[in-house]
Amino acid sequence: MPLTENANPFTGALSEEYEMLQHICPNHPLLAEKLGQYVSRQRQGAISGFEIGCGTGISTYSLLSAAPGLSLVALDASAKMLEQARANLSAEVAAGRLRFVEADALEALRALPDESLDLVASNYATHNFRADYRREAFGEIFRALKPGGLFINGDRFALDDREAHLSLTQATLRHWFETFTGLGRLDLLEEWVIHFFSDETSDRIMVFTPALEELGALGFAPIEVGFREGVDTLVAAMKPSIRKA
């Protein structure tokens, strides 16, 4: 199911108030920072990059700041999110290091030439995809990466233990109710809760071990976990430099 204007949850109130995410999920900006840090350690020189679900540009800025040689195409399906991102990163666009694209993620990935990218990055985007859509997107990422290329993904990876995941989900919702009540924004609470439960459905939830196994089955190796706290996880998957015979 493509993340078009009809399917993308970040086209209405959530896109207009997206910065609220840092209040209910403080690890979101932390993961964005860690994306940049990881890339700066792993990649030097000129880097051709592609970002999926750039949102308002939080992770985009982290990537560009950490990797001076990075030229980045940053994609999102939400015009409202991209409007904010363009305003936030106008200097990077003017410098020629950054280009924003409004498009469906999978359609854009399919259009990429084989082995054309050094880096594909994403932060808090792929958990929004339906499982079949996400599986195909991961396959297209592998195809588009050069040998030795890196896919780095900061996102919500559900706990393998269902009972532990349920307990964590309940604690998350309690935190949200307290936060939004304190901010006097119960209108946004409704929107976020609806979105949250959509991500938890069986055809969409991204569970940690199966997700990493899926990447491995596509050919990524090695696959590293650079950070994990609750569901918030940084996964780095490499396309091997040498093709298997």
Tab-separated table of C-alpha atoms in Angstrom:
chain	number	residue	atom	x	y	z
A	1	MET	CA	0.000	0.000	0.000
A	2	PRO	CA	1.755	3.156	-1.131
A	3	LEU	CA	2.191	6.089	1.199
A	4	THR	CA	0.239	8.441	-1.038
A	5	GLU	CA	-1.693	11.497	0.125
A	6	ASN	CA	-4.667	9.206	0.863
A	7	ALA	CA	-2.684	6.670	2.884
A	8	ASN	CA	0.010	8.791	4.509
A	9	PRO	CA	-0.991	9.698	8.090
A	10	PHE	CA	1.303	12.745	8.066
A	11	THR	CA	-0.757	14.967	5.790
A	12	GLY	CA	-3.141	16.602	8.270
A	13	ALA	CA	-2.809	17.622	11.897
A	14	LEU	CA	0.162	15.321	12.485
A	15	SER	CA	2.198	16.985	9.735
A	16	GLU	CA	1.385	20.465	11.009
A	17	GLU	CA	2.375	19.548	14.576
A	18	TYR	CA	5.111	17.011	13.820
A	19	GLU	CA	7.582	18.675	16.177
A	20	MET	CA	5.333	17.392	18.980
A	21	LEU	CA	6.953	14.007	18.369
A	22	GLN	CA	10.018	15.026	20.382
A	23	HIS	CA	7.782	15.387	23.464
A	24	ILE	CA	6.205	11.942	23.180
A	25	CYS	CA	9.244	10.147	21.768
A	26	PRO	CA	12.504	11.787	22.864
A	27	ASN	CA	14.507	9.074	21.116
A	28	HIS	CA	13.351	10.341	17.714
A	29	PRO	CA	15.867	13.229	17.575
A	30	LEU	CA	18.430	11.009	19.320
A	31	LEU	CA	18.166	8.424	16.546
A	32	ALA	CA	18.471	11.187	13.955
A	33	GLU	CA	21.709	12.281	15.616
A	34	LYS	CA	22.984	8.708	15.727
A	35	LEU	CA	22.255	8.281	12.014
A	36	GLY	CA	24.679	11.076	11.246
A	37	GLN	CA	27.267	9.839	13.712
A	38	TYR	CA	27.235	6.343	12.251
A	39	VAL	CA	27.570	7.581	8.680
A	40	SER	CA	30.467	9.880	9.632
A	41	ARG	CA	32.340	6.897	11.108
A	42	GLN	CA	31.661	4.581	8.182
A	43	ARG	CA	31.860	6.838	5.130
A	44	GLN	CA	34.420	9.406	3.991
A	45	GLY	CA	34.710	11.512	0.851
A	46	ALA	CA	31.971	11.895	-1.741
A	47	ILE	CA	28.750	10.059	-0.847
A	48	SER	CA	25.623	9.716	-2.959
A	49	GLY	CA	22.672	9.379	-0.585
A	50	PHE	CA	18.924	8.865	-0.570
A	51	GLU	CA	16.669	9.445	2.440
A	52	ILE	CA	13.253	7.829	2.839
A	53	GLY	CA	10.643	9.777	4.808
A	54	CYS	CA	12.656	12.906	5.570
A	55	GLY	CA	9.741	14.607	7.354
A	56	THR	CA	10.636	18.103	8.488
A	57	GLY	CA	14.353	17.501	7.943
A	58	ILE	CA	15.587	16.542	11.416
A	59	SER	CA	17.531	13.478	10.272
A	60	THR	CA	18.372	15.158	6.947
A	61	TYR	CA	20.227	17.899	8.800
A	62	SER	CA	22.045	15.363	10.975
A	63	LEU	CA	23.237	13.402	7.948
A	64	LEU	CA	24.435	16.454	6.030
A	65	SER	CA	26.153	17.953	9.074
A	66	ALA	CA	28.009	14.757	9.909
A	67	ALA	CA	29.118	13.904	6.368
A	68	PRO	CA	30.508	16.946	4.488
A	69	GLY	CA	30.881	14.921	1.280
A	70	LEU	CA	27.256	13.800	1.213
A	71	SER	CA	24.946	14.788	-1.632
A	72	LEU	CA	21.429	13.812	-0.628
A	73	VAL	CA	18.038	13.314	-2.224
A	74	ALA	CA	15.472	13.491	0.592
A	75	LEU	CA	12.027	12.088	-0.099
A	76	ASP	CA	8.662	12.364	1.599
A	77	ALA	CA	5.088	11.754	0.464
A	78	SER	CA	3.691	14.680	2.466
A	79	ALA	CA	3.742	18.117	0.850
A	80	LYS	CA	3.201	19.749	4.246
A	81	MET	CA	6.201	18.004	5.750
A	82	LEU	CA	8.385	18.939	2.791
A	83	GLU	CA	7.305	22.560	3.032
A	84	GLN	CA	8.697	22.656	6.565
A	85	ALA	CA	11.840	20.760	5.556
A	86	ARG	CA	12.588	23.178	2.717
A	87	ALA	CA	12.260	26.109	5.103
A	88	ASN	CA	14.489	24.438	7.685
A	89	LEU	CA	17.222	23.457	5.215
A	90	SER	CA	17.140	26.198	2.595
A	91	ALA	CA	20.894	26.802	2.937
A	92	GLU	CA	21.713	23.174	2.158
A	93	VAL	CA	19.431	23.250	-0.881
A	94	ALA	CA	21.040	26.485	-2.096
A	95	ALA	CA	24.496	24.937	-1.669
A	96	GLY	CA	23.530	22.104	-4.012
A	97	ARG	CA	23.982	19.351	-1.433
A	98	LEU	CA	20.290	18.602	-0.972
A	99	ARG	CA	17.286	18.024	-3.189
A	100	PHE	CA	13.793	17.334	-1.882
A	101	VAL	CA	11.362	15.076	-3.727
A	102	GLU	CA	7.652	14.575	-3.054
A	103	ALA	CA	6.853	11.007	-4.027
A	104	ASP	CA	5.755	7.587	-2.885
A	105	ALA	CA	8.758	5.824	-1.364
A	106	LEU	CA	8.473	2.538	-3.231
A	107	GLU	CA	7.811	4.179	-6.589
A	108	ALA	CA	10.858	6.403	-6.118
A	109	LEU	CA	13.029	3.443	-5.120
A	110	ARG	CA	11.928	1.451	-8.168
A	111	ALA	CA	13.024	4.330	-10.396
A	112	LEU	CA	16.597	4.323	-9.063
A	113	PRO	CA	19.298	2.779	-11.275
A	114	ASP	CA	20.996	-0.410	-10.126
A	115	GLU	CA	23.999	0.081	-7.835
A	116	SER	CA	23.764	3.868	-7.945
A	117	LEU	CA	23.891	4.840	-4.256
A	118	ASP	CA	26.455	4.751	-1.468
A	119	LEU	CA	23.868	5.341	1.244
A	120	VAL	CA	20.160	4.930	1.923
A	121	ALA	CA	18.940	6.331	5.240
A	122	SER	CA	15.628	6.498	7.042
A	123	ASN	CA	14.438	7.613	10.459
A	124	TYR	CA	11.032	6.696	11.873
A	125	ALA	CA	9.519	5.957	8.470
A	126	THR	CA	9.593	2.268	7.538
A	127	HIS	CA	7.486	1.144	10.503
A	128	ASN	CA	4.617	3.043	8.866
A	129	PHE	CA	4.710	0.739	5.825
A	130	ARG	CA	2.589	-2.347	5.366
A	131	ALA	CA	4.755	-5.462	5.672
A	132	ASP	CA	4.551	-6.420	1.986
A	133	TYR	CA	5.305	-2.845	0.913
A	134	ARG	CA	8.230	-2.655	3.351
A	135	ARG	CA	9.639	-5.978	2.142
A	136	GLU	CA	9.644	-4.776	-1.453
A	137	ALA	CA	11.136	-1.422	-0.419
A	138	PHE	CA	14.009	-3.175	1.365
A	139	GLY	CA	14.630	-5.232	-1.765
A	140	GLU	CA	14.751	-2.110	-3.913
A	141	ILE	CA	17.177	-0.501	-1.468
A	142	PHE	CA	19.496	-3.497	-1.781
A	143	ARG	CA	19.309	-3.328	-5.579
A	144	ALA	CA	20.007	0.424	-5.711
A	145	LEU	CA	23.000	0.323	-3.362
A	146	LYS	CA	26.485	-0.044	-4.758
A	147	PRO	CA	28.506	-3.024	-3.495
A	148	GLY	CA	29.695	-1.923	-0.067
A	149	GLY	CA	26.781	0.508	0.217
A	150	LEU	CA	25.029	1.166	3.517
A	151	PHE	CA	21.363	1.104	4.523
A	152	ILE	CA	20.924	2.757	7.910
A	153	ASN	CA	17.522	2.790	9.549
A	154	GLY	CA	16.536	4.399	12.842
A	155	ASP	CA	13.047	3.217	13.667
A	156	ARG	CA	10.550	1.478	15.922
A	157	PHE	CA	11.273	-2.250	15.970
A	158	ALA	CA	8.710	-4.078	18.095
A	159	LEU	CA	9.986	-6.369	20.844
A	160	ASP	CA	10.106	-10.075	19.981
A	161	ASP	CA	8.448	-10.909	23.311
A	162	ARG	CA	4.767	-10.067	22.796
A	163	GLU	CA	3.986	-9.686	26.489
A	164	ALA	CA	6.940	-7.372	27.012
A	165	HIS	CA	5.917	-5.392	23.926
A	166	LEU	CA	2.357	-5.053	25.230
A	167	SER	CA	3.635	-3.756	28.574
A	168	LEU	CA	5.856	-1.245	26.792
A	169	THR	CA	2.954	-0.149	24.574
A	170	GLN	CA	0.761	0.434	27.624
A	171	ALA	CA	3.500	2.484	29.287
A	172	THR	CA	3.932	4.517	26.097
A	173	LEU	CA	0.240	5.348	25.942
A	174	ARG	CA	0.185	6.385	29.608
A	175	HIS	CA	3.102	8.724	28.897
A	176	TRP	CA	1.279	10.181	25.907
A	177	PHE	CA	-1.881	10.857	27.910
A	178	GLU	CA	0.133	12.604	30.618
A	179	THR	CA	2.130	14.623	28.082
A	180	PHE	CA	-0.751	15.793	25.897
A	181	THR	CA	-2.946	16.536	28.907
A	182	GLY	CA	-0.178	18.664	30.396
A	183	LEU	CA	0.241	20.512	27.102
A	184	GLY	CA	-3.507	20.991	26.704
A	185	ARG	CA	-3.461	19.234	23.318
A	186	LEU	CA	-5.955	16.402	23.630
A	187	ASP	CA	-6.910	17.071	19.999
A	188	LEU	CA	-3.506	15.807	18.908
A	189	LEU	CA	-3.616	12.901	21.354
A	190	GLU	CA	-6.499	11.390	19.399
A	191	GLU	CA	-4.581	11.669	16.116
A	192	TRP	CA	-1.410	10.119	17.536
A	193	VAL	CA	-3.239	7.238	19.247
A	194	ILE	CA	-5.047	6.345	16.020
A	195	HIS	CA	-1.745	6.410	14.146
A	196	PHE	CA	-0.017	4.387	16.872
A	197	PHE	CA	-2.545	1.562	16.733
A	198	SER	CA	-2.329	1.478	12.939
A	199	ASP	CA	1.390	0.741	13.295
A	200	GLU	CA	0.638	-2.106	15.714
A	201	THR	CA	-1.619	-4.086	13.353
A	202	SER	CA	-0.458	-7.533	12.229
A	203	ASP	CA	-0.029	-6.479	8.591
A	204	ARG	CA	2.153	-3.508	9.511
A	205	ILE	CA	4.063	-4.053	12.772
A	206	MET	CA	7.845	-4.325	12.284
A	207	VAL	CA	9.159	-6.898	14.772
A	208	PHE	CA	12.870	-6.794	15.568
A	209	THR	CA	14.216	-10.286	14.803
A	210	PRO	CA	12.005	-11.024	11.761
A	211	ALA	CA	12.902	-7.611	10.312
A	212	LEU	CA	16.635	-8.272	10.633
A	213	GLU	CA	16.191	-11.769	9.211
A	214	GLU	CA	14.368	-10.244	6.261
A	215	LEU	CA	17.307	-7.935	5.579
A	216	GLY	CA	19.687	-10.875	5.814
A	217	ALA	CA	17.594	-12.930	3.394
A	218	LEU	CA	17.835	-10.106	0.863
A	219	GLY	CA	21.619	-10.338	1.004
A	220	PHE	CA	22.618	-7.633	3.486
A	221	ALA	CA	25.691	-8.564	5.535
A	222	PRO	CA	26.861	-7.630	8.018
A	223	ILE	CA	23.857	-6.240	9.881
A	224	GLU	CA	24.634	-4.269	13.031
A	225	VAL	CA	22.493	-2.831	15.799
A	226	GLY	CA	24.031	0.495	16.753
A	227	PHE	CA	21.463	1.443	19.383
A	228	ARG	CA	18.411	-0.125	21.006
A	229	GLU	CA	16.280	1.260	23.810
A	230	GLY	CA	12.804	-0.207	24.068
A	231	VAL	CA	11.537	-0.293	20.491
A	232	ASP	CA	13.762	2.565	19.328
A	233	THR	CA	16.558	1.008	17.305
A	234	LEU	CA	19.355	1.916	14.912
A	235	VAL	CA	20.037	-0.813	12.350
A	236	ALA	CA	22.914	-0.613	9.866
A	237	ALA	CA	22.888	-3.111	6.992
A	238	MET	CA	25.713	-3.384	4.475
A	239	LYS	CA	25.498	-4.613	0.895
A	240	PRO	CA	28.496	-6.936	0.511
A	241	SER	CA	31.385	-5.583	-1.527
A	242	ILE	CA	31.908	-8.935	-3.233
A	243	ARG	CA	29.007	-10.601	-5.009
A	244	LYS	CA	28.345	-14.230	-4.210
A	245	ALA	CA	29.106	-16.596	-7.057
